Amino acid sequence: MSTAPVLLEVKDDVAVLTLNRPDKLNAITVAMHKALKAALKDIKKAKARAVIVTGAGRAFCAGQDLADPDLPKLDPPDLGLVLEEYYNPFLLALRALPVPVIAAVNGVAAGAGVGVALAADITFAARGASFIQAFVNIAVVPDAGNSHILPRLIGNQRAMGLLMTGDPIDAETAAQWGLIWKAVDDEALMDEVGAFAARMANQPTRILGLIKRQVYSAAQNGYADQLILERQMQKIAGLGNDYREGIKAFLEKRPARFTGN
Ligand code: LHQ
């Protein structure tokens, strides 16, 4: 088994990005950040049409590696630096991938690990997985996008409760609350996510990229601005080969064969 902090496999247009420090529950080090940055470049080069993010072993990701000797050592410390230099660019780049990113949360996700799971466009979790806003337990504030995403997905009350207690919730509760798309049986997780990603890879990829931009812009836009954005994007959609194929397939009463363009 490779000891690289991140594994990447691209097959049939689907990239699988695996956080790979199973002994440390895939806690994120500076070395892992560097590998993630390289992996995102490789995913773009490979022109993958869907991306799965998962963890090796029994955990998804335990967040920041609290023992990482490479964490910037400053006296007094500036924990913001590791966010500025590593987490924020990585999460923005992940969100900006113009293809669907699907998280397969195979076990516990804590702190920034939840941020990675929720930066995906669609998050599946194994029933045995849990989500822990662990920040408060070590007296730091939420980061990795958690303070943005949580209130939007589950509302202020539940967000406050999770962030202020650091208590875990299981995958079923996360799904009921709308934090994730779906909880699935542990042993079925990778098959189900693989099938979903394969389906996504046959969708009109450029349209999925535009849907991402629409949905993420909606967090900032008012209704009128969003209508303008929809108008701009529908123009782009209408110029695509997949649009022509979609209409043709409908009129010919057959499934569309989208190429992603
Ligand atoms: C770990 C970690 C870990 C290192 C498990 N680090 N080794 C923070 C600060 C700075 C700047 C940037 O932003 C952040 C953001 C954050 O992410 S803050 C939140 C950081 N994460 C945590 O506080 C979670 C810490 N981990 C835990 O609470 C537990 O490990 C959980 C609840 C995740 C799992 O518990 P168990 O299933 O009982 O496993 P374990 O605790 O026995 O862990 C297994 C091994 O993994 C163990 O190593 P060892 O050598 O003793 O076997 C842990 O030390 C190691 N590990 N998380 N974050």
Coordinates of C-alpha atoms and ligand atoms in Angstrom, one line a residue:
M1 CA 0.0 0.0 0.0
S2 CA 1.4 3.4 -1.0
T3 CA 2.5 5.8 1.8
A4 CA 1.7 8.9 -0.3
P5 CA -0.6 11.2 1.7
V6 CA -3.0 11.3 -1.2
L7 CA -3.9 8.7 -3.8
L8 CA -5.4 9.6 -7.2
E9 CA -6.9 7.1 -9.7
V10 CA -8.7 8.2 -12.9
K11 CA -10.7 5.6 -14.6
D12 CA -13.6 5.9 -17.1
D13 CA -13.7 9.7 -16.6
V14 CA -14.1 9.4 -12.8
A15 CA -11.2 10.5 -10.5
V16 CA -11.0 9.0 -7.1
L17 CA -9.0 11.1 -4.6
T18 CA -8.2 9.3 -1.4
L19 CA -6.8 10.9 1.7
N20 CA -4.2 8.4 2.7
R21 CA -2.9 8.6 6.3
P22 CA -5.1 5.8 7.7
D23 CA -3.1 5.4 10.9
K24 CA -3.8 9.1 11.8
L25 CA -7.4 9.0 10.6
N26 CA -6.3 10.9 7.5
A27 CA -5.5 14.1 9.5
I28 CA -4.3 16.8 7.2
T29 CA -0.6 17.8 7.2
V30 CA 1.3 20.3 5.1
A31 CA 2.6 17.4 3.0
M32 CA -1.0 16.3 2.4
H33 CA -1.9 19.8 1.3
K34 CA 0.9 19.9 -1.2
A35 CA -0.2 16.5 -2.6
L36 CA -3.8 17.7 -2.8
K37 CA -2.8 20.7 -4.8
A38 CA -0.9 18.5 -7.3
A39 CA -3.8 16.1 -7.4
L40 CA -6.3 18.8 -8.4
K41 CA -4.0 19.8 -11.2
D42 CA -3.8 16.1 -12.4
I43 CA -7.6 15.8 -12.2
K44 CA -7.9 18.8 -14.6
K45 CA -5.3 17.5 -16.9
A46 CA -7.0 14.1 -17.1
K47 CA -10.3 15.9 -17.9
A48 CA -12.2 13.8 -15.4
R49 CA -16.0 14.3 -15.6
A50 CA -16.6 13.5 -11.9
V51 CA -14.5 13.4 -8.8
I52 CA -14.9 11.2 -5.7
V53 CA -13.2 12.3 -2.5
T54 CA -12.8 9.7 0.2
G55 CA -10.5 8.5 3.0
A56 CA -8.4 5.4 3.4
G57 CA -9.0 3.0 6.4
R58 CA -11.7 3.6 9.0
A59 CA -11.9 7.4 8.9
F60 CA -12.7 10.1 6.3
C61 CA -10.6 12.8 7.8
A62 CA -9.8 13.9 11.4
G63 CA -9.1 17.5 10.3
Q64 CA -5.9 19.3 10.9
D65 CA -3.0 17.1 12.1
L66 CA -2.5 18.6 15.5
A67 CA 1.0 17.1 15.7
D68 CA 2.2 18.1 12.2
P69 CA 5.8 19.4 12.7
D70 CA 5.5 21.3 9.5
L71 CA 2.7 23.6 10.8
P72 CA 4.1 27.1 10.7
K73 CA 5.9 27.8 14.0
L74 CA 5.5 31.3 15.0
D75 CA 5.7 32.8 18.5
P76 CA 3.0 34.0 19.1
P77 CA 1.3 31.5 16.7
D78 CA -0.8 32.7 13.7
L79 CA -3.1 29.8 13.0
G80 CA -4.6 31.9 10.2
L81 CA -1.5 31.4 8.1
V82 CA -2.1 27.7 7.6
L83 CA -5.6 28.6 6.4
E84 CA -4.4 31.4 4.1
E85 CA -1.6 29.3 2.6
Y86 CA -3.2 25.9 2.4
Y87 CA -6.8 25.3 3.4
N88 CA -8.4 28.2 1.7
P89 CA -6.8 27.9 -1.7
F90 CA -7.4 24.1 -1.7
L91 CA -11.1 24.4 -0.7
L92 CA -11.7 27.2 -3.3
A93 CA -10.0 25.1 -6.0
L94 CA -12.1 22.1 -5.1
R95 CA -15.3 24.1 -5.2
A96 CA -14.2 25.7 -8.5
L97 CA -13.6 22.3 -10.3
P98 CA -16.1 22.5 -13.2
V99 CA -17.2 18.9 -12.6
P100 CA -19.3 17.3 -9.9
V101 CA -17.3 16.6 -6.7
I102 CA -18.8 13.8 -4.6
A103 CA -17.6 13.1 -1.1
A104 CA -17.8 9.5 0.2
V105 CA -17.5 9.9 3.9
N106 CA -16.4 6.4 4.9
G107 CA -15.9 7.1 8.7
V108 CA -15.4 9.9 11.1
A109 CA -15.0 13.4 9.8
A110 CA -13.8 16.0 12.3
G111 CA -13.0 19.7 12.2
A112 CA -11.5 20.7 8.8
G113 CA -12.3 17.2 7.7
V114 CA -16.0 18.1 7.8
G115 CA -15.1 21.2 5.8
V116 CA -13.7 18.9 3.1
A117 CA -16.7 16.6 3.1
L118 CA -19.1 19.6 2.8
A119 CA -17.0 21.4 0.2
A120 CA -18.0 18.6 -2.2
D121 CA -21.1 19.3 -4.3
I122 CA -22.8 16.1 -3.1
T123 CA -21.9 14.3 0.1
F124 CA -22.7 10.6 0.8
A125 CA -21.8 9.0 4.1
A126 CA -21.7 5.5 5.5
R127 CA -24.2 4.9 8.3
G128 CA -21.2 4.3 10.6
A129 CA -19.7 7.7 9.8
S130 CA -20.0 10.7 12.1
F131 CA -19.5 14.4 11.8
I132 CA -17.8 16.3 14.6
Q133 CA -17.3 20.1 14.7
A134 CA -14.3 19.4 16.9
F135 CA -12.9 23.0 16.8
V136 CA -14.3 24.1 20.1
N137 CA -12.7 21.1 21.9
I138 CA -9.3 22.5 21.2
A139 CA -10.4 26.1 21.6
V140 CA -10.2 27.2 18.0
V141 CA -12.9 28.7 15.8
P142 CA -14.5 26.8 12.9
D143 CA -12.6 27.0 9.6
A144 CA -12.4 25.2 6.3
G145 CA -15.8 26.8 5.4
N146 CA -17.8 25.2 8.2
S147 CA -19.1 28.5 9.5
H148 CA -20.4 29.4 6.0
I149 CA -21.8 26.0 5.1
L150 CA -23.4 24.8 8.3
P151 CA -25.9 27.6 8.9
R152 CA -26.9 27.5 5.2
L153 CA -27.5 23.8 5.2
I154 CA -29.0 23.2 8.6
G155 CA -29.9 26.6 10.0
N156 CA -28.5 28.7 12.8
Q157 CA -29.9 26.6 15.7
R158 CA -28.4 23.3 14.7
A159 CA -25.2 25.0 13.4
M160 CA -24.8 26.8 16.8
G161 CA -25.5 23.6 18.7
L162 CA -22.9 21.6 16.8
L163 CA -20.3 24.3 16.7
M164 CA -20.6 25.2 20.4
T165 CA -20.7 21.7 21.8
G166 CA -18.4 19.8 19.5
D167 CA -20.8 16.9 19.8
P168 CA -20.8 14.3 17.0
I169 CA -23.8 13.5 14.8
D170 CA -24.2 10.3 12.9
A171 CA -24.7 10.0 9.1
E172 CA -28.5 9.3 9.4
T173 CA -29.0 12.5 11.4
A174 CA -26.8 14.5 9.0
A175 CA -29.0 13.3 6.1
Q176 CA -32.2 14.1 8.0
W177 CA -31.0 17.6 8.7
G178 CA -29.9 18.2 5.1
L179 CA -26.2 18.4 5.9
I180 CA -25.5 15.6 3.4
W181 CA -27.3 14.1 0.5
K182 CA -27.6 10.5 1.7
A183 CA -26.6 8.0 4.3
V184 CA -25.9 4.5 3.0
D185 CA -25.0 1.1 4.4
D186 CA -21.3 1.0 5.3
E187 CA -20.4 -1.9 2.9
A188 CA -22.4 -0.3 0.1
L189 CA -20.8 3.1 0.2
M190 CA -18.2 2.9 -2.4
D191 CA -20.3 0.9 -4.9
E192 CA -23.2 3.4 -4.5
V193 CA -20.9 6.4 -4.8
G194 CA -19.1 4.8 -7.8
A195 CA -22.4 4.2 -9.6
F196 CA -23.5 7.8 -8.8
A197 CA -20.2 9.2 -10.1
A198 CA -20.4 7.1 -13.3
R199 CA -23.8 8.5 -13.8
M200 CA -22.6 12.0 -13.3
A201 CA -19.7 11.4 -15.7
N202 CA -22.3 10.8 -18.4
Q203 CA -24.3 13.9 -17.7
P204 CA -23.8 17.1 -19.8
T205 CA -20.7 18.0 -17.9
R206 CA -20.5 21.7 -18.9
I207 CA -24.0 22.2 -17.6
L208 CA -23.2 20.6 -14.3
G209 CA -20.3 23.1 -14.0
L210 CA -22.7 25.9 -14.6
I211 CA -25.2 24.5 -12.1
K212 CA -22.4 24.6 -9.5
R213 CA -21.7 28.2 -10.3
Q214 CA -25.4 29.1 -10.1
V215 CA -26.0 27.4 -6.8
Y216 CA -22.9 28.8 -5.1
S217 CA -23.6 32.3 -6.5
A218 CA -27.1 32.1 -5.0
A219 CA -25.6 32.3 -1.5
Q220 CA -24.5 35.9 -2.3
N221 CA -27.1 37.0 -4.9
G222 CA -30.5 38.5 -4.5
Y223 CA -33.4 37.1 -6.5
A224 CA -33.0 39.7 -9.3
D225 CA -29.3 39.2 -9.6
Q226 CA -29.8 35.5 -9.8
L227 CA -32.3 35.8 -12.6
I228 CA -29.7 37.8 -14.5
L229 CA -27.1 35.1 -13.9
E230 CA -29.6 32.4 -15.1
R231 CA -30.1 34.4 -18.2
Q232 CA -26.4 34.6 -18.9
M233 CA -25.8 30.9 -18.2
Q234 CA -28.8 29.8 -20.3
K235 CA -27.3 31.6 -23.2
I236 CA -24.1 29.6 -22.7
A237 CA -26.0 26.4 -22.3
G238 CA -27.9 26.9 -25.5
L239 CA -24.6 27.1 -27.5
G240 CA -23.5 23.6 -26.3
N241 CA -23.3 20.4 -28.4
D242 CA -25.1 18.6 -25.5
Y243 CA -28.1 21.0 -25.8
R244 CA -28.5 20.0 -29.4
E245 CA -28.1 16.3 -28.5
G246 CA -30.6 16.7 -25.7
I247 CA -33.3 18.1 -27.9
K248 CA -32.5 15.7 -30.7
A249 CA -32.7 12.7 -28.4
F250 CA -36.0 13.9 -26.9
L251 CA -37.6 14.3 -30.4
E252 CA -36.2 10.9 -31.4
K253 CA -37.6 9.4 -28.2
R254 CA -34.2 7.9 -27.1
P255 CA -31.7 8.5 -24.2
A256 CA -29.3 11.4 -24.9
R257 CA -25.6 10.7 -25.4
F258 CA -23.9 13.6 -23.8
T259 CA -20.2 14.3 -24.5
G260 CA -19.8 17.0 -21.9
N261 CA -19.4 19.9 -24.4
Ligands
LHQ1 C1 -4.8 12.5 15.0 C2 -5.8 13.4 14.8 C3 -5.5 14.7 14.5 C4 -3.2 14.2 14.7 C5 -6.7 11.5 15.2 N1 -4.2 15.1 14.5 N2 -3.5 12.9 15.0 C6 -7.0 23.6 13.6 C7 -5.8 24.2 14.1 C8 -4.9 24.9 13.4 C9 -5.1 25.4 12.2 C10 -6.0 25.1 11.2 O1 -7.2 24.6 11.5 C11 -7.6 23.7 12.4 C12 -8.8 23.0 12.0 C13 -9.1 21.7 12.6 O2 -9.3 20.7 11.9 S1 -9.4 21.7 14.3 C14 -9.9 20.0 14.6 C15 -8.8 19.1 14.6 N3 -9.2 17.7 14.8 C16 -9.6 17.3 16.0 O3 -9.5 18.0 17.0 C17 -10.0 15.8 16.1 C18 -9.0 15.1 16.9 N4 -9.3 13.7 16.9 C19 -10.3 13.1 17.6 O4 -11.0 13.8 18.4 C20 -10.4 11.6 17.5 O5 -9.3 11.1 17.0 C21 -11.6 11.2 16.7 C22 -12.9 11.5 17.4 C23 -11.6 11.9 15.3 C24 -11.6 9.7 16.5 O6 -11.4 9.0 17.7 P1 -11.0 7.5 17.8 O7 -11.8 6.7 16.8 O8 -11.0 7.1 19.2 O9 -9.5 7.4 17.3 P2 -8.1 7.9 18.0 O10 -8.4 9.2 18.8 O11 -7.6 6.8 18.8 O12 -7.2 8.3 16.8 C25 -6.4 7.3 16.1 C26 -5.1 7.8 15.8 O13 -5.2 9.0 15.0 C27 -4.3 8.3 17.1 O14 -3.0 8.1 16.9 P3 -2.1 7.0 17.7 O15 -0.7 7.1 17.2 O16 -2.3 7.3 19.1 O17 -2.8 5.7 17.3 C28 -4.7 9.8 17.1 O18 -3.7 10.5 17.8 C29 -4.6 10.1 15.6 N5 -5.3 11.3 15.3 N6 -7.0 12.7 15.0 N7 -6.4 15.6 14.2

